[in-house]
Amino acid sequence: MENFVFSNKTELIFGRGVEQQVGQKVSACAKKVLLHYGGGSIKRTGLYDRITASLRESGVDFIELGGVQPNPRVTLVRQGIELCRKEGVDFILAVGGGSVIDSAKAIGVGVPYDGDVWDFFARKAAPEATLPVGVVLTIPAAGSESSNSMVITNEEGLLKKGYNTVLIRPQFAFLNPELTYTLPFYQTACGASDMLAHIMERYFTTVQHVDVSDRMCEGVMRSILFNAPILKDQPENYDARAEIMLAGTIAHNDSLQPGRIGDWASHGIEHELSAIYDIAHGAGLAIIFPAWMRYVYHTDINRFVQFAVRVMDVDLSFGDPEAIVEEGIRRLEAFYQRMELPIRLHEIGIDASRFEEMAQKAAPRGAFQVLDAGDICKIFELAL
Amino acid sequence: MENFVFSNKTELIFGRGVEQQVGQKVSACAKKVLLHYGGGSIKRTGLYDRITASLRESGVDFIELGGVQPNPRVTLVRQGIELCRKEGVDFILAVGGGSVIDSAKAIGVGVPYDGDVWDFFARKAAPEATLPVGVVLTIPAAGSESSNSMVITNEEGLLKKGYNTVLIRPQFAFLNPELTYTLPFYQTACGASDMLAHIMERYFTTVQHVDVSDRMCEGVMRSILFNAPILKDQPENYDARAEIMLAGTIAHNDSLQPGRIGDWASHGIEHELSAIYDIAHGAGLAIIFPAWMRYVYHTDINRFVQFAVRVMDVDLSFGDPEAIVEEGIRRLEAFYQRMELPIRLHEIGIDASRFEEMAQKAAPRGAFQVLDAGDICKIFELAL
């Protein structure tokens, strides 16, 4: 186990109807609020009305900025920063999924910074302060509601870049599984794929003796594998929705991280894919992860045997570890297919024409095995 | 899953040598510090010298109060409160195990309170403020380094009472597994028993659909069952010490709690036992828990079957669930015995003479099954 420092200040308020308390909560920590959201689904479902009513009842002064797109754009972030400065906003309330929260986080660190917010993502500067951010979560997937990370897309050059700092962990997150009843199954599936990937990125480490967190990772993965498919036929199954929502937060709030070094190559490779083709992150991960696994597992085959046995219920036998690993990967692919996700690039009409370009942008990547552009090209080929 | 609110502010600084940073850390948040510790083992091991050197190097002004006993006494807490007030202390640094930390927490809430600190434990008042507490942990067991609870013994009347509030979570905890190399095996064993009990108290719930946290509980329990016995022959095995130290913190910091209602009857019953007989808490739990299990398992036999199968590796078969449960309990007892802990009262010379008195003090207890004094007497009899 590696030495580590862990802290997570986010308060989780979880369960049926909890978003009714949002006005009260915000009023305790803000004078002027930016309400930030996406494409309008929160208006269709009535959530927008409930949130604004709750804010008004608690006497919270707020302005709005909607229109966050999937793969949130730096252009809107810049607009949000200007708006917050002009209106003297001191708190951002993000109502939505990972894109909205990431956009809110980027606005948060942008407001007190003199330069352009993209500087952080371009590694030209590091944020030193932020406006606090609160969350009402509508899509369990990215884990951004309690994570230290944000991912923003710069339309000029199709760059999709992440940034991590504990500074940007939200103050609080309201998590009501009922709010996810209306998610299309495809979005539920992409969410499950994303949270599973957040755990696998941590799980596949070369750090030895991480037994407690191995077992916690395995437990949460098994729970996702069991509960997510239930939602295909039963989108309003509260119990399964609750497990998935909780799993999504735990997957990325560093509870499963202690003493580990994550890999994150699959995430990095997928970001290049979705920056160019604008596919859903979770769908891209379902394609990239099995290919990555097949390319790297020889680095520590025992870890992949453990995954196959403990997570995918493949019987342990010592004769042919490669067969056990392959069976584990196939069962993971079968899960993705059951969730109606693609597992190969050709299924979504992507060919090899831009492999080289994406590989160059992504390289170098990884910690379990460090990958150069040539390696990443081969992973794309395995995913074809 | 029940609705829940979760927050945990404690920063964990984990690994080899981390306690060297304690002066720097304390100097950032304190002007005058009370250094609080136990019976002097930290002086024998040299830890005291390293901590005080680190404090001095960082220019921290501190005073000392040692002498905390196992089952920490309210008399010393009162003494600490007076001392802090007199000397204008604004931060308490607890160096030790659960007893020292609990004593520090009680001093912390006592200082800003006008009445007597026992009022909190007697449920006559609720703390509204506290001096902040930091920790250097030397015994992985109680989980107090990141928990919201403290347990104090009042010598008048042999009362041992707990109090829970998020107010008392420590600001930070330094966790260096190397500091636990010198623990006698008996203390290591009592610690493992205590942390296992913290998880079992949460695991045995009547709340249905708590799959994510079930699996996390099971994972951490399995890790304790695997790693703790290694320390009998290899007290300086860093990896096993690290797993146990991490497990002890996670077991009681509410990461394993989301949406569950814990039972806590075994803890309550054991507190009456150790208040009168002054036995180690972990040893008392190894005696009480199997008896409690045998008394209550019919309330939800499936939960106990799940425990036997998933934690104790008993083969699942549907013919005789009672046999599966009994086998699970016997394997738990076998673990305690392997850890050289008693599993019956007679082994430590306790007879039935004060069962009635202890049962009256403890009742009513429990949530999985609510127990009255008669029930608790029967559990003592099963433990005889």
Tab-separated table of N, CA and C in Angstrom, chain B residues 48-183:
chain	number	residue	atom	x	y	z
B	48	TYR	N	6.750	9.650	21.665
B	48	TYR	CA	6.600	10.909	22.398
B	48	TYR	C	7.692	11.899	22.014
B	49	ASP	N	8.921	11.426	21.964
B	49	ASP	CA	10.041	12.311	21.614
B	49	ASP	C	9.894	12.859	20.187
B	50	ARG	N	9.480	12.009	19.271
B	50	ARG	CA	9.344	12.455	17.878
B	50	ARG	C	8.219	13.482	17.725
B	51	ILE	N	7.124	13.245	18.447
B	51	ILE	CA	5.978	14.168	18.346
B	51	ILE	C	6.338	15.526	18.963
B	52	THR	N	6.916	15.485	20.149
B	52	THR	CA	7.229	16.767	20.802
B	52	THR	C	8.310	17.508	20.016
B	53	ALA	N	9.260	16.782	19.445
B	53	ALA	CA	10.286	17.434	18.614
B	53	ALA	C	9.626	18.098	17.407
B	54	SER	N	8.687	17.391	16.785
B	54	SER	CA	8.003	17.937	15.606
B	54	SER	C	7.199	19.183	15.979
B	55	LEU	N	6.543	19.145	17.143
B	55	LEU	CA	5.778	20.313	17.598
B	55	LEU	C	6.711	21.498	17.843
B	56	ARG	N	7.824	21.230	18.517
B	56	ARG	CA	8.767	22.317	18.825
B	56	ARG	C	9.364	22.911	17.559
B	57	GLU	N	9.743	22.015	16.620
B	57	GLU	CA	10.311	22.503	15.351
B	57	GLU	C	9.363	23.442	14.613
B	58	SER	N	8.071	23.172	14.754
B	58	SER	CA	7.092	24.014	14.066
B	58	SER	C	6.629	25.173	14.941
B	59	GLY	N	7.291	25.335	16.096
B	59	GLY	CA	6.977	26.472	16.963
B	59	GLY	C	5.617	26.392	17.626
B	60	VAL	N	5.132	25.155	17.865
B	60	VAL	CA	3.820	24.986	18.501
B	60	VAL	C	3.979	25.047	20.020
B	61	ASP	N	3.154	25.886	20.649
B	61	ASP	CA	3.140	26.013	22.104
B	61	ASP	C	2.206	24.936	22.662
B	62	PHE	N	2.724	24.048	23.510
B	62	PHE	CA	1.849	22.976	24.001
B	62	PHE	C	2.060	22.671	25.477
B	63	ILE	N	0.993	22.141	26.090
B	63	ILE	CA	1.070	21.577	27.436
B	63	ILE	C	0.627	20.123	27.346
B	64	GLU	N	0.806	19.371	28.434
B	64	GLU	CA	0.565	17.930	28.366
B	64	GLU	C	-0.405	17.447	29.432
B	65	LEU	N	-1.145	16.410	29.076
B	65	LEU	CA	-1.897	15.657	30.071
B	65	LEU	C	-1.865	14.190	29.662
B	66	GLY	N	-1.079	13.404	30.397
B	66	GLY	CA	-1.007	11.965	30.151
B	66	GLY	C	-1.907	11.231	31.129
B	67	GLY	N	-1.776	9.912	31.156
B	67	GLY	CA	-2.458	9.116	32.167
B	67	GLY	C	-3.848	8.627	31.806
B	68	VAL	N	-4.222	8.723	30.513
B	68	VAL	CA	-5.529	8.156	30.135
B	68	VAL	C	-5.472	6.643	30.299
B	69	GLN	N	-6.484	6.085	30.963
B	69	GLN	CA	-6.557	4.628	31.156
B	69	GLN	C	-7.489	4.007	30.122
B	70	PRO	N	-7.328	2.685	29.875
B	70	PRO	CA	-8.361	1.997	29.082
B	70	PRO	C	-9.705	2.198	29.780
B	71	ASN	N	-10.801	2.232	29.015
B	71	ASN	CA	-12.089	2.669	29.554
B	71	ASN	C	-11.891	4.039	30.221
B	72	PRO	N	-11.664	5.082	29.445
B	72	PRO	CA	-11.214	6.379	29.970
B	72	PRO	C	-12.224	7.005	30.932
B	73	ARG	N	-11.674	7.604	31.977
B	73	ARG	CA	-12.491	8.057	33.106
B	73	ARG	C	-12.890	9.520	32.976
B	74	VAL	N	-14.088	9.794	33.457
B	74	VAL	CA	-14.595	11.168	33.405
B	74	VAL	C	-13.794	12.082	34.339
B	75	THR	N	-13.201	11.522	35.379
B	75	THR	CA	-12.397	12.314	36.307
B	75	THR	C	-11.239	12.991	35.577
B	76	LEU	N	-10.541	12.242	34.746
B	76	LEU	CA	-9.419	12.822	33.998
B	76	LEU	C	-9.931	13.814	32.950
B	77	VAL	N	-11.096	13.499	32.357
B	77	VAL	CA	-11.697	14.424	31.386
B	77	VAL	C	-11.945	15.775	32.056
B	78	ARG	N	-12.521	15.742	33.243
B	78	ARG	CA	-12.802	16.998	33.974
B	78	ARG	C	-11.510	17.763	34.251
B	79	GLN	N	-10.480	17.010	34.626
B	79	GLN	CA	-9.161	17.609	34.885
B	79	GLN	C	-8.648	18.301	33.606
B	80	GLY	N	-8.808	17.607	32.468
B	80	GLY	CA	-8.377	18.162	31.177
B	80	GLY	C	-9.132	19.430	30.821
B	81	ILE	N	-10.409	19.438	31.104
B	81	ILE	CA	-11.240	20.613	30.789
B	81	ILE	C	-10.732	21.825	31.587
B	82	GLU	N	-10.491	21.605	32.891
B	82	GLU	CA	-9.988	22.696	33.735
B	82	GLU	C	-8.663	23.230	33.202
B	83	LEU	N	-7.788	22.287	32.860
B	83	LEU	CA	-6.455	22.643	32.370
B	83	LEU	C	-6.548	23.474	31.086
B	84	CYS	N	-7.379	23.036	30.157
B	84	CYS	CA	-7.531	23.750	28.874
B	84	CYS	C	-8.054	25.163	29.095
B	85	ARG	N	-9.029	25.272	29.995
B	85	ARG	CA	-9.579	26.613	30.269
B	85	ARG	C	-8.512	27.509	30.871
B	86	LYS	N	-7.795	26.976	31.859
B	86	LYS	CA	-6.775	27.755	32.583
B	86	LYS	C	-5.670	28.211	31.638
B	87	GLU	N	-5.282	27.329	30.716
B	87	GLU	CA	-4.116	27.607	29.875
B	87	GLU	C	-4.496	28.195	28.508
B	88	GLY	N	-5.781	28.372	28.249
B	88	GLY	CA	-6.209	28.939	26.964
B	88	GLY	C	-5.906	28.042	25.773
B	89	VAL	N	-6.050	26.744	25.982
B	89	VAL	CA	-5.804	25.777	24.900
B	89	VAL	C	-6.884	25.913	23.816
B	90	ASP	N	-6.474	25.873	22.538
B	90	ASP	CA	-7.458	25.939	21.446
B	90	ASP	C	-7.403	24.731	20.517
B	91	PHE	N	-6.619	23.697	20.882
B	91	PHE	CA	-6.546	22.496	20.048
B	91	PHE	C	-6.050	21.339	20.911
B	92	ILE	N	-6.637	20.156	20.708
B	92	ILE	CA	-6.195	18.978	21.470
B	92	ILE	C	-5.595	17.967	20.502
B	93	LEU	N	-4.370	17.548	20.795
B	93	LEU	CA	-3.720	16.518	19.989
B	93	LEU	C	-3.695	15.230	20.796
B	94	ALA	N	-4.436	14.235	20.330
B	94	ALA	CA	-4.516	12.947	21.017
B	94	ALA	C	-3.510	12.001	20.385
B	95	VAL	N	-2.588	11.487	21.184
B	95	VAL	CA	-1.617	10.518	20.680
B	95	VAL	C	-1.870	9.201	21.408
B	96	GLY	N	-2.475	8.230	20.720
B	96	GLY	CA	-2.787	6.967	21.366
B	96	GLY	C	-3.865	6.215	20.624
B	97	GLY	N	-4.618	5.413	21.378
B	97	GLY	CA	-5.705	4.628	20.794
B	97	GLY	C	-7.055	5.250	21.130
B	98	GLY	N	-8.090	4.434	21.048
B	98	GLY	CA	-9.453	4.929	21.218
B	98	GLY	C	-9.699	5.607	22.550
B	99	SER	N	-9.100	5.077	23.625
B	99	SER	CA	-9.348	5.667	24.942
B	99	SER	C	-8.829	7.098	25.000
B	100	VAL	N	-7.627	7.300	24.476
B	100	VAL	CA	-7.035	8.642	24.486
B	100	VAL	C	-7.865	9.585	23.607
B	101	ILE	N	-8.269	9.100	22.438
B	101	ILE	CA	-9.028	9.958	21.511
B	101	ILE	C	-10.393	10.302	22.106
B	102	ASP	N	-11.047	9.301	22.685
B	102	ASP	CA	-12.361	9.562	23.287
B	102	ASP	C	-12.234	10.559	24.439
B	103	SER	N	-11.188	10.400	25.226
B	103	SER	CA	-10.944	11.342	26.319
B	103	SER	C	-10.737	12.755	25.769
B	104	ALA	N	-9.968	12.856	24.670
B	104	ALA	CA	-9.723	14.158	24.036
B	104	ALA	C	-11.020	14.760	23.498
B	105	LYS	N	-11.856	13.921	22.899
B	105	LYS	CA	-13.141	14.415	22.375
B	105	LYS	C	-14.012	14.956	23.506
B	106	ALA	N	-14.022	14.223	24.632
B	106	ALA	CA	-14.857	14.640	25.764
B	106	ALA	C	-14.335	15.949	26.353
B	107	ILE	N	-13.013	16.070	26.442
B	107	ILE	CA	-12.446	17.347	26.897
B	107	ILE	C	-12.850	18.455	25.914
B	108	GLY	N	-12.768	18.126	24.634
B	108	GLY	CA	-13.089	19.103	23.585
B	108	GLY	C	-14.484	19.702	23.724
B	109	VAL	N	-15.481	18.850	23.941
B	109	VAL	CA	-16.851	19.368	24.071
B	109	VAL	C	-17.107	19.947	25.458
B	110	GLY	N	-16.290	19.518	26.426
B	110	GLY	CA	-16.474	20.018	27.795
B	110	GLY	C	-16.006	21.456	27.977
B	111	VAL	N	-14.942	21.836	27.288
B	111	VAL	CA	-14.340	23.161	27.509
B	111	VAL	C	-15.333	24.302	27.269
B	112	PRO	N	-16.051	24.325	26.124
B	112	PRO	CA	-16.954	25.469	25.920
B	112	PRO	C	-18.315	25.319	26.613
B	113	TYR	N	-18.505	24.263	27.401
B	113	TYR	CA	-19.816	24.011	28.034
B	113	TYR	C	-19.790	24.454	29.495
B	114	ASP	N	-20.852	25.142	29.925
B	114	ASP	CA	-20.893	25.689	31.282
B	114	ASP	C	-21.089	24.634	32.359
B	115	GLY	N	-21.872	23.588	32.065
B	115	GLY	CA	-22.172	22.578	33.080
B	115	GLY	C	-21.089	21.504	33.155
B	116	ASP	N	-21.435	20.371	33.790
B	116	ASP	CA	-20.498	19.253	33.909
B	116	ASP	C	-20.564	18.380	32.657
B	117	VAL	N	-19.408	17.939	32.171
B	117	VAL	CA	-19.327	17.195	30.914
B	117	VAL	C	-20.161	15.901	30.932
B	118	TRP	N	-20.359	15.305	32.109
B	118	TRP	CA	-21.148	14.063	32.175
B	118	TRP	C	-22.604	14.283	31.738
B	119	ASP	N	-23.056	15.546	31.803
B	119	ASP	CA	-24.416	15.867	31.339
B	119	ASP	C	-24.685	15.315	29.941
B	120	PHE	N	-23.677	15.373	29.075
B	120	PHE	CA	-23.872	14.879	27.699
B	120	PHE	C	-24.156	13.379	27.705
B	121	PHE	N	-23.365	12.659	28.485
B	121	PHE	CA	-23.484	11.196	28.511
B	121	PHE	C	-24.759	10.766	29.245
B	122	ALA	N	-25.195	11.613	30.181
B	122	ALA	CA	-26.440	11.340	30.911
B	122	ALA	C	-27.648	11.852	30.129
B	123	ARG	N	-27.418	12.370	28.932
B	123	ARG	CA	-28.487	12.882	28.044
B	123	ARG	C	-29.230	14.058	28.676
B	124	LYS	N	-28.515	14.833	29.507
B	124	LYS	CA	-29.133	16.029	30.092
B	124	LYS	C	-28.866	17.266	29.251
B	125	ALA	N	-27.898	17.180	28.343
B	125	ALA	CA	-27.553	18.327	27.500
B	125	ALA	C	-26.900	17.806	26.219
B	126	ALA	N	-26.845	18.666	25.189
B	126	ALA	CA	-26.199	18.309	23.912
B	126	ALA	C	-25.104	19.332	23.621
B	127	PRO	N	-23.910	18.855	23.251
B	127	PRO	CA	-22.836	19.809	22.973
B	127	PRO	C	-23.145	20.643	21.734
B	128	GLU	N	-22.781	21.910	21.791
B	128	GLU	CA	-23.018	22.809	20.652
B	128	GLU	C	-21.716	23.279	20.027
B	129	ALA	N	-20.611	23.073	20.720
B	129	ALA	CA	-19.312	23.498	20.196
B	129	ALA	C	-18.239	22.577	20.756
B	130	THR	N	-17.075	22.611	20.150
B	130	THR	CA	-15.961	21.796	20.646
B	130	THR	C	-14.633	22.439	20.283
B	131	LEU	N	-13.626	22.166	21.079
B	131	LEU	CA	-12.262	22.435	20.624
B	131	LEU	C	-11.954	21.402	19.547
B	132	PRO	N	-11.261	21.786	18.477
B	132	PRO	CA	-10.881	20.788	17.479
B	132	PRO	C	-9.875	19.782	18.039
B	133	VAL	N	-9.971	18.563	17.538
B	133	VAL	CA	-9.106	17.465	17.984
B	133	VAL	C	-8.356	16.902	16.776
B	134	GLY	N	-7.060	16.658	16.941
B	134	GLY	CA	-6.278	15.938	15.948
B	134	GLY	C	-5.728	14.671	16.576
B	135	VAL	N	-5.330	13.712	15.747
B	135	VAL	CA	-4.970	12.378	16.255
B	135	VAL	C	-3.668	11.870	15.637
B	136	VAL	N	-2.835	11.249	16.477
B	136	VAL	CA	-1.793	10.342	15.980
B	136	VAL	C	-2.157	8.976	16.556
B	137	LEU	N	-2.539	8.044	15.689
B	137	LEU	CA	-3.109	6.774	16.153
B	137	LEU	C	-2.016	5.744	16.431
B	138	THR	N	-2.147	5.060	17.563
B	138	THR	CA	-1.183	3.998	17.885
B	138	THR	C	-1.835	2.621	18.012
B	139	ILE	N	-3.166	2.588	18.133
B	139	ILE	CA	-3.867	1.298	18.260
B	139	ILE	C	-5.059	1.274	17.304
B	140	PRO	N	-5.010	0.435	16.261
B	140	PRO	CA	-6.170	0.345	15.368
B	140	PRO	C	-7.223	-0.531	16.035
B	141	ALA	N	-8.367	0.054	16.340
B	141	ALA	CA	-9.389	-0.697	17.071
B	141	ALA	C	-10.707	0.064	17.093
B	142	ALA	N	-10.725	1.142	17.867
B	142	ALA	CA	-11.983	1.834	18.162
B	142	ALA	C	-12.504	2.632	16.981
B	143	GLY	N	-11.631	2.992	16.056
B	143	GLY	CA	-12.062	3.809	14.924
B	143	GLY	C	-12.372	5.239	15.319
B	144	SER	N	-12.046	5.596	16.556
B	144	SER	CA	-12.389	6.932	17.057
B	144	SER	C	-11.696	8.044	16.281
B	145	GLU	N	-10.594	7.708	15.586
B	145	GLU	CA	-9.819	8.706	14.840
B	145	GLU	C	-10.621	9.382	13.737
B	146	SER	N	-11.738	8.786	13.336
B	146	SER	CA	-12.544	9.415	12.286
B	146	SER	C	-14.040	9.223	12.552
B	147	SER	N	-14.369	8.771	13.745
B	147	SER	CA	-15.777	8.487	14.063
B	147	SER	C	-16.447	9.687	14.724
B	148	ASN	N	-17.762	9.582	14.835
B	148	ASN	CA	-18.549	10.626	15.490
B	148	ASN	C	-18.917	10.216	16.915
B	149	SER	N	-18.168	9.264	17.479
B	149	SER	CA	-18.567	8.754	18.793
B	149	SER	C	-17.433	8.779	19.810
B	150	MET	N	-17.843	8.774	21.077
B	150	MET	CA	-16.889	8.693	22.200
B	150	MET	C	-17.571	7.906	23.305
B	151	VAL	N	-16.768	7.189	24.078
B	151	VAL	CA	-17.305	6.388	25.185
B	151	VAL	C	-16.475	6.699	26.423
B	152	ILE	N	-17.160	7.100	27.492
B	152	ILE	CA	-16.468	7.508	28.718
B	152	ILE	C	-17.054	6.722	29.893
B	153	THR	N	-16.189	6.414	30.862
B	153	THR	CA	-16.630	5.689	32.053
B	153	THR	C	-16.684	6.630	33.256
B	154	ASN	N	-17.812	6.566	33.952
B	154	ASN	CA	-17.970	7.345	35.182
B	154	ASN	C	-17.751	6.397	36.353
B	155	GLU	N	-16.683	6.634	37.111
B	155	GLU	CA	-16.320	5.693	38.173
B	155	GLU	C	-17.405	5.576	39.238
B	156	GLU	N	-18.106	6.686	39.496
B	156	GLU	CA	-19.226	6.620	40.451
B	156	GLU	C	-20.369	5.865	39.796
B	157	GLY	N	-20.622	4.669	40.220
B	157	GLY	CA	-21.730	3.889	39.675
B	157	GLY	C	-21.305	3.001	38.525
B	158	LEU	N	-20.015	2.975	38.210
B	158	LEU	CA	-19.500	2.127	37.128
B	158	LEU	C	-20.332	2.261	35.854
B	159	LEU	N	-20.576	3.491	35.450
B	159	LEU	CA	-21.343	3.736	34.237
B	159	LEU	C	-20.398	3.971	33.068
B	160	LYS	N	-20.653	3.269	31.959
B	160	LYS	CA	-19.870	3.458	30.743
B	160	LYS	C	-20.849	3.885	29.661
B	161	LYS	N	-20.706	5.111	29.186
B	161	LYS	CA	-21.723	5.644	28.283
B	161	LYS	C	-21.095	6.251	27.033
B	162	GLY	N	-21.780	6.076	25.911
B	162	GLY	CA	-21.332	6.658	24.656
B	162	GLY	C	-22.109	7.903	24.297
B	163	TYR	N	-21.527	8.700	23.422
B	163	TYR	CA	-22.247	9.858	22.875
B	163	TYR	C	-21.797	10.048	21.432
B	164	ASN	N	-22.763	10.313	20.548
B	164	ASN	CA	-22.465	10.474	19.113
B	164	ASN	C	-22.865	11.858	18.615
B	165	THR	N	-21.968	12.523	17.929
B	165	THR	CA	-22.289	13.765	17.223
B	165	THR	C	-21.197	14.041	16.187
B	166	VAL	N	-21.595	14.512	15.002
B	166	VAL	CA	-20.576	14.773	13.976
B	166	VAL	C	-19.606	15.863	14.405
B	167	LEU	N	-20.031	16.659	15.387
B	167	LEU	CA	-19.186	17.723	15.946
B	167	LEU	C	-17.812	17.202	16.369
B	168	ILE	N	-17.753	15.966	16.847
B	168	ILE	CA	-16.518	15.479	17.458
B	168	ILE	C	-15.635	14.671	16.498
B	169	ARG	N	-15.979	14.632	15.211
B	169	ARG	CA	-15.035	13.963	14.311
B	169	ARG	C	-13.712	14.729	14.333
B	170	PRO	N	-12.595	14.036	14.493
B	170	PRO	CA	-11.306	14.736	14.481
B	170	PRO	C	-11.060	15.480	13.164
B	171	GLN	N	-10.253	16.534	13.242
B	171	GLN	CA	-9.874	17.313	12.057
B	171	GLN	C	-8.992	16.484	11.138
B	172	PHE	N	-8.051	15.787	11.760
B	172	PHE	CA	-7.128	14.967	10.975
B	172	PHE	C	-6.677	13.780	11.817
B	173	ALA	N	-6.182	12.744	11.126
B	173	ALA	CA	-5.624	11.585	11.829
B	173	ALA	C	-4.378	11.122	11.085
B	174	PHE	N	-3.270	11.041	11.798
B	174	PHE	CA	-2.039	10.459	11.261
B	174	PHE	C	-2.056	8.966	11.551
B	175	LEU	N	-1.935	8.185	10.492
B	175	LEU	CA	-2.046	6.726	10.605
B	175	LEU	C	-0.790	6.093	10.019
B	176	ASN	N	0.141	5.741	10.897
B	176	ASN	CA	1.353	5.061	10.444
B	176	ASN	C	1.345	3.629	10.961
B	177	PRO	N	1.153	2.648	10.078
B	177	PRO	CA	1.090	1.249	10.521
B	177	PRO	C	2.329	0.808	11.292
B	178	GLU	N	3.484	1.399	11.012
B	178	GLU	CA	4.714	1.035	11.730
B	178	GLU	C	4.588	1.270	13.241
B	179	LEU	N	3.776	2.259	13.614
B	179	LEU	CA	3.615	2.565	15.039
B	179	LEU	C	2.912	1.439	15.783
B	180	THR	N	2.334	0.483	15.035
B	180	THR	CA	1.599	-0.604	15.691
B	180	THR	C	2.420	-1.891	15.792
B	181	TYR	N	3.663	-1.845	15.299
B	181	TYR	CA	4.534	-3.041	15.349
B	181	TYR	C	4.724	-3.559	16.775
B	182	THR	N	4.778	-2.636	17.741
B	182	THR	CA	5.121	-3.031	19.117
B	182	THR	C	3.905	-3.415	19.960
B	183	LEU	N	2.720	-3.361	19.367
B	183	LEU	CA	1.531	-3.761	20.129
B	183	LEU	C	1.614	-5.229	20.524
